[in-house]
Coordinates of C-alpha atoms in Angstrom, one line a residue:
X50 CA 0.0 0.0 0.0
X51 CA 1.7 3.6 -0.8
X52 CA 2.2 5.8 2.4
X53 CA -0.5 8.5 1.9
X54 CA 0.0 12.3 4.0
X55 CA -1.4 14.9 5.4
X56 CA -0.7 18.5 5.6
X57 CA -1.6 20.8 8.4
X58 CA -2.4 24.7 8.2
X59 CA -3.6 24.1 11.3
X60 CA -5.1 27.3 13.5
X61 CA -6.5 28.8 10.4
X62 CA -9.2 25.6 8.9
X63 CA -11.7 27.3 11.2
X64 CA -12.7 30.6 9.8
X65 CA -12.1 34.1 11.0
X66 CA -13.0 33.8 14.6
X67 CA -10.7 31.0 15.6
X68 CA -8.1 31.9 13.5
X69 CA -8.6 35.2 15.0
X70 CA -8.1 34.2 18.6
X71 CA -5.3 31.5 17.9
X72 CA -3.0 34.2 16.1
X73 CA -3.5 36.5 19.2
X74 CA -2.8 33.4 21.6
X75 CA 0.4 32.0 19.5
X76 CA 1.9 35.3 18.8
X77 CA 1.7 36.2 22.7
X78 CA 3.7 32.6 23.7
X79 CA 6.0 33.6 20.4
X80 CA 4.6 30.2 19.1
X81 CA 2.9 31.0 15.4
X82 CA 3.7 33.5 12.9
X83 CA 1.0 36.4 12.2
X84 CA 1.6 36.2 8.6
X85 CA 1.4 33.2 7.7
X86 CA -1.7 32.8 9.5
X87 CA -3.0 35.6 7.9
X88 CA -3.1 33.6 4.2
X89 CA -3.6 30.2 5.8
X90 CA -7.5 30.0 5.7
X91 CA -6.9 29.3 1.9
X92 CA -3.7 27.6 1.9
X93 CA -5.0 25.2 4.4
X94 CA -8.1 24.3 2.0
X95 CA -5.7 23.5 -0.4
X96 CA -3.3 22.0 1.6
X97 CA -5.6 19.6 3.0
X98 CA -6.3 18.4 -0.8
X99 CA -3.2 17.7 -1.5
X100 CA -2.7 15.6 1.1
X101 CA -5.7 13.0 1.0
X102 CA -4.7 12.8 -2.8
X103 CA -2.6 10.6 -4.9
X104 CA 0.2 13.1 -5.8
X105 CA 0.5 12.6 -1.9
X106 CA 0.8 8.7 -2.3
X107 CA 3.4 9.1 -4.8
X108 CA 5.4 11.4 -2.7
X109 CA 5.4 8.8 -0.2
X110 CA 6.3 6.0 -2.1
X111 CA 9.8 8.5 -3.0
X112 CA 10.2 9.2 0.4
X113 CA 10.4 5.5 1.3
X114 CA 13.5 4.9 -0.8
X115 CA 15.1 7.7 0.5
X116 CA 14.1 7.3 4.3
X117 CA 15.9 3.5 3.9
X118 CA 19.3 5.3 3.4
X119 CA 18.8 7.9 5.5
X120 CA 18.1 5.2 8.5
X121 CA 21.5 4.0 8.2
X122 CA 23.5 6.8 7.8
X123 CA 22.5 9.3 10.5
X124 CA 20.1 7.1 12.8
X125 CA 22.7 6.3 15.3
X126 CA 24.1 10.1 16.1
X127 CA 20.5 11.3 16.8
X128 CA 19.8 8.4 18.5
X129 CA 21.2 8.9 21.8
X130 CA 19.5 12.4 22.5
X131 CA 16.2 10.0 21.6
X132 CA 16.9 7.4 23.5
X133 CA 17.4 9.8 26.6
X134 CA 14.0 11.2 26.3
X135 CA 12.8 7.3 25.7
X136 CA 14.5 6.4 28.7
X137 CA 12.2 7.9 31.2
X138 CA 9.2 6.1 29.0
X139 CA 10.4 2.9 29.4
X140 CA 8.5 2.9 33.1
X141 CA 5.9 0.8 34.3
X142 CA 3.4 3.9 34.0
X143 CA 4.0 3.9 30.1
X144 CA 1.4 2.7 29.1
X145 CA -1.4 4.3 31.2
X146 CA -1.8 1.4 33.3
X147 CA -0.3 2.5 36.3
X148 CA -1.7 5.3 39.0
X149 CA -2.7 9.1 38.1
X150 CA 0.3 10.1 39.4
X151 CA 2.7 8.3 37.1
X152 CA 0.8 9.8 34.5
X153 CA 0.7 12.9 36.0
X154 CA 4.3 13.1 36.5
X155 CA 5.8 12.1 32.8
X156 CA 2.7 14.7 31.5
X157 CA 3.8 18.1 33.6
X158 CA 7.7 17.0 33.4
X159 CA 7.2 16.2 29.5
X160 CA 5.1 19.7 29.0
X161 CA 7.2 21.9 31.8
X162 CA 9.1 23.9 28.6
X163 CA 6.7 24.4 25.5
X164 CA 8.5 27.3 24.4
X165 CA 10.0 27.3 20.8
X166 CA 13.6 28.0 19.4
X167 CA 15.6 29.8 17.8
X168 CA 15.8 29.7 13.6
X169 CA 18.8 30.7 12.3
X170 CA 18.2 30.4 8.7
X171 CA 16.5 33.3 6.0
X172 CA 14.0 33.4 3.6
X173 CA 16.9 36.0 2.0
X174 CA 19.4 34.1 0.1
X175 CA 17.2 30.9 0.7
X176 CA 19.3 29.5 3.7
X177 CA 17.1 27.0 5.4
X178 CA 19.8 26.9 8.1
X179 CA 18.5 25.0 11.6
X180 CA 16.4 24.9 14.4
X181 CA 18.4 25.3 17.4
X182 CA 19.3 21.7 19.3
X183 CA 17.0 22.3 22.1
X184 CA 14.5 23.4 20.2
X185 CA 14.3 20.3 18.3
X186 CA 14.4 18.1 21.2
X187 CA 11.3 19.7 22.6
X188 CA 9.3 18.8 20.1
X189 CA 10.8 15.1 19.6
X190 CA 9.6 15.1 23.6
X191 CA 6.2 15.5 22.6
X192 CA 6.0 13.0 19.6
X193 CA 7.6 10.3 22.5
X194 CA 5.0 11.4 25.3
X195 CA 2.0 10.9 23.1
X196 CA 3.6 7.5 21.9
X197 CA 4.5 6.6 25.6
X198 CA 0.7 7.5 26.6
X199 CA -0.3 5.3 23.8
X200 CA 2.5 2.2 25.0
X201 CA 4.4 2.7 21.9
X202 CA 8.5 2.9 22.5
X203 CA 9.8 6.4 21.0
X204 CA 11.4 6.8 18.4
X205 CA 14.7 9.4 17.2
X206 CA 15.5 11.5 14.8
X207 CA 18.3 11.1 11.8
X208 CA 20.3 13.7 10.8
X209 CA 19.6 13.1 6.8
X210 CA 15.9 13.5 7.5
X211 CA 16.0 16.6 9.8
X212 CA 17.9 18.3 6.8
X213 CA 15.4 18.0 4.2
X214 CA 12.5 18.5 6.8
X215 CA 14.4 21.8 7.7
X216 CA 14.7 22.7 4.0
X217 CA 10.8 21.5 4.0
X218 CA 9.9 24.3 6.4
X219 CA 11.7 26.8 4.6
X220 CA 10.1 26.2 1.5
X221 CA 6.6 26.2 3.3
X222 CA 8.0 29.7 5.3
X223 CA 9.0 31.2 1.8
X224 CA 5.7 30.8 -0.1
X225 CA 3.6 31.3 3.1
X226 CA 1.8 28.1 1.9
X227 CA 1.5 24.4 2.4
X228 CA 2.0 21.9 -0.3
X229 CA 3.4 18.1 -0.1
X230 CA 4.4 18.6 -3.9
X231 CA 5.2 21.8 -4.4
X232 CA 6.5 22.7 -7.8
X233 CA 9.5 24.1 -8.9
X234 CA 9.1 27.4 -9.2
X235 CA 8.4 27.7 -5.6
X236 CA 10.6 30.3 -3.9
X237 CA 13.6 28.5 -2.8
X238 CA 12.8 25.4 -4.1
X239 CA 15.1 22.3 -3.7
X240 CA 14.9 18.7 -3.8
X241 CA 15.7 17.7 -0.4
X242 CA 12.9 20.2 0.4
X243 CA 10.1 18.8 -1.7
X244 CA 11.3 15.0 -0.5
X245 CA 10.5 16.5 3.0
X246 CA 7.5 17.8 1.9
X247 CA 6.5 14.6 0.6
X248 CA 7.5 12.5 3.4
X249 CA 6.3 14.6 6.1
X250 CA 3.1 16.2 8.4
X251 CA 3.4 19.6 7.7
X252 CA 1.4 22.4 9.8
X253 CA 1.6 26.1 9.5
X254 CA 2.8 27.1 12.8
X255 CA 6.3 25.9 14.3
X256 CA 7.8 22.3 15.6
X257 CA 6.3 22.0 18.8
X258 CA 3.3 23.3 18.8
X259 CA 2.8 21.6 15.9
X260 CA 2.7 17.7 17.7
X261 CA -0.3 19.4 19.4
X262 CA -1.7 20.2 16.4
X263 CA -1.3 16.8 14.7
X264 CA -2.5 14.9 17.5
X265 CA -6.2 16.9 17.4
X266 CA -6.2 16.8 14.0
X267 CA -8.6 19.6 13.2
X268 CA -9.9 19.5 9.8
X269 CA -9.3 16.2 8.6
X270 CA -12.3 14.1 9.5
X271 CA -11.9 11.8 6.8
X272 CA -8.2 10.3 8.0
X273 CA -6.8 12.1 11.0
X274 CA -4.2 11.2 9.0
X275 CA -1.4 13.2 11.2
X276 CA -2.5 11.5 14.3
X277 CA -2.3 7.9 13.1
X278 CA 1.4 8.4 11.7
X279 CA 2.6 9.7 15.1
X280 CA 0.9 6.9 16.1
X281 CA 2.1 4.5 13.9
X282 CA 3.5 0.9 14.5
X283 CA 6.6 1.7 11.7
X284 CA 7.2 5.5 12.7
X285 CA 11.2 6.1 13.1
X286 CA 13.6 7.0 12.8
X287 CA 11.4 11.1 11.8
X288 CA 12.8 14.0 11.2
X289 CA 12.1 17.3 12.5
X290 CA 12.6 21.1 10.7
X291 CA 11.0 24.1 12.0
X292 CA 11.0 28.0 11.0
X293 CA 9.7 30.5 13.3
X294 CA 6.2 30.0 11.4
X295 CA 6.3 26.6 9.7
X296 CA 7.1 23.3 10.5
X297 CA 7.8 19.4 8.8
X298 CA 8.1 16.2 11.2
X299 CA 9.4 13.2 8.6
X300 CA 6.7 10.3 8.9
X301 CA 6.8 8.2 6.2
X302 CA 9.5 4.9 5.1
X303 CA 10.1 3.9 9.0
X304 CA 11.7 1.1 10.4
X305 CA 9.4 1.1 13.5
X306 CA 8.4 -2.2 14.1
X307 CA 5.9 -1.9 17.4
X308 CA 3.9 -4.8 16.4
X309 CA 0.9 -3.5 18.0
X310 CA -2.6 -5.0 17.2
X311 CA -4.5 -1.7 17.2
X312 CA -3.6 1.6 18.9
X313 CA -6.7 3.9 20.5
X314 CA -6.7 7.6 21.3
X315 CA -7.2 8.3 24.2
X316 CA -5.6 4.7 24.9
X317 CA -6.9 2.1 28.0
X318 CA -5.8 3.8 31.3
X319 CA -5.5 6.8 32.7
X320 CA -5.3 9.9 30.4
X321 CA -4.8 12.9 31.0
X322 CA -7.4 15.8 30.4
X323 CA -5.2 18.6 29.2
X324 CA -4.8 16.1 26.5
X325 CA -8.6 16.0 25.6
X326 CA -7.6 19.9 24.3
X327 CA -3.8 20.7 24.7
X328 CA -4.9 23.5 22.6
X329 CA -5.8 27.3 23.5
X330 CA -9.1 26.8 21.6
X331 CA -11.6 24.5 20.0
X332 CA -13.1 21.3 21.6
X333 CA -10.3 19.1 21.0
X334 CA -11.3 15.6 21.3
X335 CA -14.7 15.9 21.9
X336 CA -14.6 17.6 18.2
X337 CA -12.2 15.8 16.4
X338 CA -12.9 12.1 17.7
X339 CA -11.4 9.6 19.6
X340 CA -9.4 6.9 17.1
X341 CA -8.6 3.5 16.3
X342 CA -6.1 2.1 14.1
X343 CA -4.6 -1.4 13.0
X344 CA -2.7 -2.7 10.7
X345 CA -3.9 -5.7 11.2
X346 CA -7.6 -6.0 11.9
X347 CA -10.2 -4.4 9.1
X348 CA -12.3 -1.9 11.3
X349 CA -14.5 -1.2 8.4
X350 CA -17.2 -2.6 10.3
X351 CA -16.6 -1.7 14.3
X352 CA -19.6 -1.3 15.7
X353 CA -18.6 0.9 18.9
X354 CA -20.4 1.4 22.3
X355 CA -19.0 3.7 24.9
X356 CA -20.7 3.9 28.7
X357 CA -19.7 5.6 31.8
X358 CA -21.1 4.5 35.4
X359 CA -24.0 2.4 33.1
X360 CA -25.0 5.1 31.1
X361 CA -24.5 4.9 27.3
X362 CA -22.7 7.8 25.4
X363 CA -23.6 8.3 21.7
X364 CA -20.8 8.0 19.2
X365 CA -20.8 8.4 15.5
X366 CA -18.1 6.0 13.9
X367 CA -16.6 6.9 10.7
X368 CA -14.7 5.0 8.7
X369 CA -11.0 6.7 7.7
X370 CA -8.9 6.6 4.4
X371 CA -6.5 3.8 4.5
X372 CA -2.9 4.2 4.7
X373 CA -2.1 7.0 6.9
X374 CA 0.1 5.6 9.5
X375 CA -1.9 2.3 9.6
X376 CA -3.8 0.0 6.9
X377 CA -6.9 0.5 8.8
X378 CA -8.6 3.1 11.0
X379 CA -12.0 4.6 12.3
X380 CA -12.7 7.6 14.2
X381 CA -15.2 8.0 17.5
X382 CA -17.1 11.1 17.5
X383 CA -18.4 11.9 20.7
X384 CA -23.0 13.3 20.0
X385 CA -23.9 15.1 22.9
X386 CA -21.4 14.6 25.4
X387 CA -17.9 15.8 26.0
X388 CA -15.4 13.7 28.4
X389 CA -15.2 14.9 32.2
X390 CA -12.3 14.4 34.5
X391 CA -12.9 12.1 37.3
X392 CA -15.3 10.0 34.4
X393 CA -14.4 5.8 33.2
X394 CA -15.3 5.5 29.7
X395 CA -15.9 1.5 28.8
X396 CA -15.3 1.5 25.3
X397 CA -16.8 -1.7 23.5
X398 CA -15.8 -2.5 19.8
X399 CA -17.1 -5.4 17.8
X400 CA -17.2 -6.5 14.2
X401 CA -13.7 -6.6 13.7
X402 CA -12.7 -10.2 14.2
X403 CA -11.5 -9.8 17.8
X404 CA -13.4 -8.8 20.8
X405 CA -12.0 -5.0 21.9
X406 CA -12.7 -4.0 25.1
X407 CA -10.9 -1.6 27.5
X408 CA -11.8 2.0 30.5
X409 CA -10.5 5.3 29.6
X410 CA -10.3 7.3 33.3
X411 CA -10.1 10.9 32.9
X412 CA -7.2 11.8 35.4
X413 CA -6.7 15.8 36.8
X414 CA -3.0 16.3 35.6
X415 CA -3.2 20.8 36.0

């Protein structure tokens, strides 16, 4: 199956009122750029198109070959900043499974230092330059805490993919737009850059706010596609490059090999409510959906039931587009209710070859 992609304007698919109150939020934490999201209500239209399509799968398939080389080359140097920030995932807690504090803990020591970096490349001359060390880190953090909420092991970054990511953003920071295939007569154009564009979630604000970004997934109901790659069985080694105002995180041609069955969001265990919404605005979860993905089971026809304390909550299940991060996926769309902290969610899912049953608890992590 090609790898298909998503792209991500992000704070400006939800007209002028949100994208109103986001810029004013971001550009107060120094986290968005003003200008871009001044254009991004139509760049983001478009942006989303190119993603769900096939130019998308074909950038993939490109970025697979590439990815393979890159693994091997420049894996092992980023490695050991990855594996430090894995290191602290590899407790018990993990998973979910073990007390709200554990989860509380890795959340607020994870999330203590949002802030983003310093760029020192330009538009001007076309230098994509780099995100500061740090900077990169950060956001690499966030991709593994999601992952370790979800009991997946984290992955690292290679220095061959974090260059043509980097070159990625500065196409997208040059054009003020988002494209996975952009053409050549882009400003500052270059191939590593369009390989990163084709290889890659891209969002329209900067690296780590973006992971927040992805894992809502605002806009693309019918894949959540940037969700399921972070969440992906195969993800790794990824690749991060970040402008003050756009970002690219390398997802596609991994050599992840997780092996799960199927991955929820918000997985079995406790989870933690500032990650119902770890955004300024919007309804997060309770918008977007909850997920499931597989790449082994077909979940083309789950039939989902979700009660709390005996009472049944209304979903609405919808079946996603193949091939984004996993072979197989639906989304859970909370009608009429939103998810409380203190609340256990028994989620029941059937029709899928294997009986699925686990308890979300809604843990208090402020």
């Amino acid at each position: 199956m090609a790898a298909s992609l998503g792209c991500y304007q992000g704070i400006d698919d939800f007209g002028d009122t949100l994208a109103t109150d986001a810029t004013s939020g971001g550009t107060a934490d120094g986290n968005t750029n003003p200008s871009g999201d001044g254009d991004g209500d139509g760049d983001g239209d478009s942006g989303d198109g190119d993603g769900d399509g096939d130019s998308g799968d074909g950038d993939g398939d490109t970025g697979d070959g590439d990815g393979d080389s890159g693994d091997g080359d420049s894996g092992d140097g980023d490695g050991d900043t990855g594996d430090g920030d894995g290191d602290s995932g590899d407790g018990d807690t993990g998973d979910g499974d073990g007390d709200p504090q554990g989860v509380c803990e890795r959340w607020s020591a994870d999330r203590a230092n949002l802030s983003e970096g310093n760029w020192n490349g330009a538009v001007n001359g076309c230098s994509a330059g780099d995100m500061d060390a740090p900077w990169r880190d950060r956001s690499l953090t966030q991709i593994n805490l999601y992952r370790w909420l979800a009991d997946l092991p984290p992955v690292t970054t290679s220095a061959d993919r974090n260059t043509k990511a980097q070159a990625c953003a500065l196409m997208m920071q040059a054009n003020n737009a988002l494209s996975h295939t952009p053409p050549m007569n882009w400003s500052c154009w270059s191939g590593p850059g369009s390989e990163g564009a084709g290889s890659s979630n891209i969002a329209g604000t900067a690296a780590v706010t973006a992971v927040d970004l992805y894992m809502i997934d605002y806009g693309n109901a019918s894949t959540l596609g940037h969700r399921r790659w972070i969440l992906s069985n195969s993800l790794g080694p990824t690749g991060i490059g970040s402008t003050d105002g756009y970002s690219c995180m390398w997802t596609v041609g991994g050599n992840g090999n997780a092996g799960k069955q199927w991955t929820a969001w918000p997985p079995p265990g406790e989870f933690p409510s500032e990650a119902v919404n770890p955004l300024w605005w919007g309804d997060g979860l309770n918008e977007s959906g909850w997920s499931l993905q597989s790449d082994e089971l077909n979940l083309g026809g789950a039939a989902v039931s979700i009660t709390t304390s005996g009472q049944d909550r209304p979903v609405t299940v919808v079946n996603l587009a193949g091939g984004y991060g996993s072979s197989s996926a639906i989304s859970i769309i909370p009608n009429g209710w939103t998810a409380q902290v203190g609340a256990t969610y028994h989620v029941e899912v059937s029709g899928v070859g294997v009986p699925i049953s686990y308890d979300v608890e809604i843990v208090d992590c402020g």
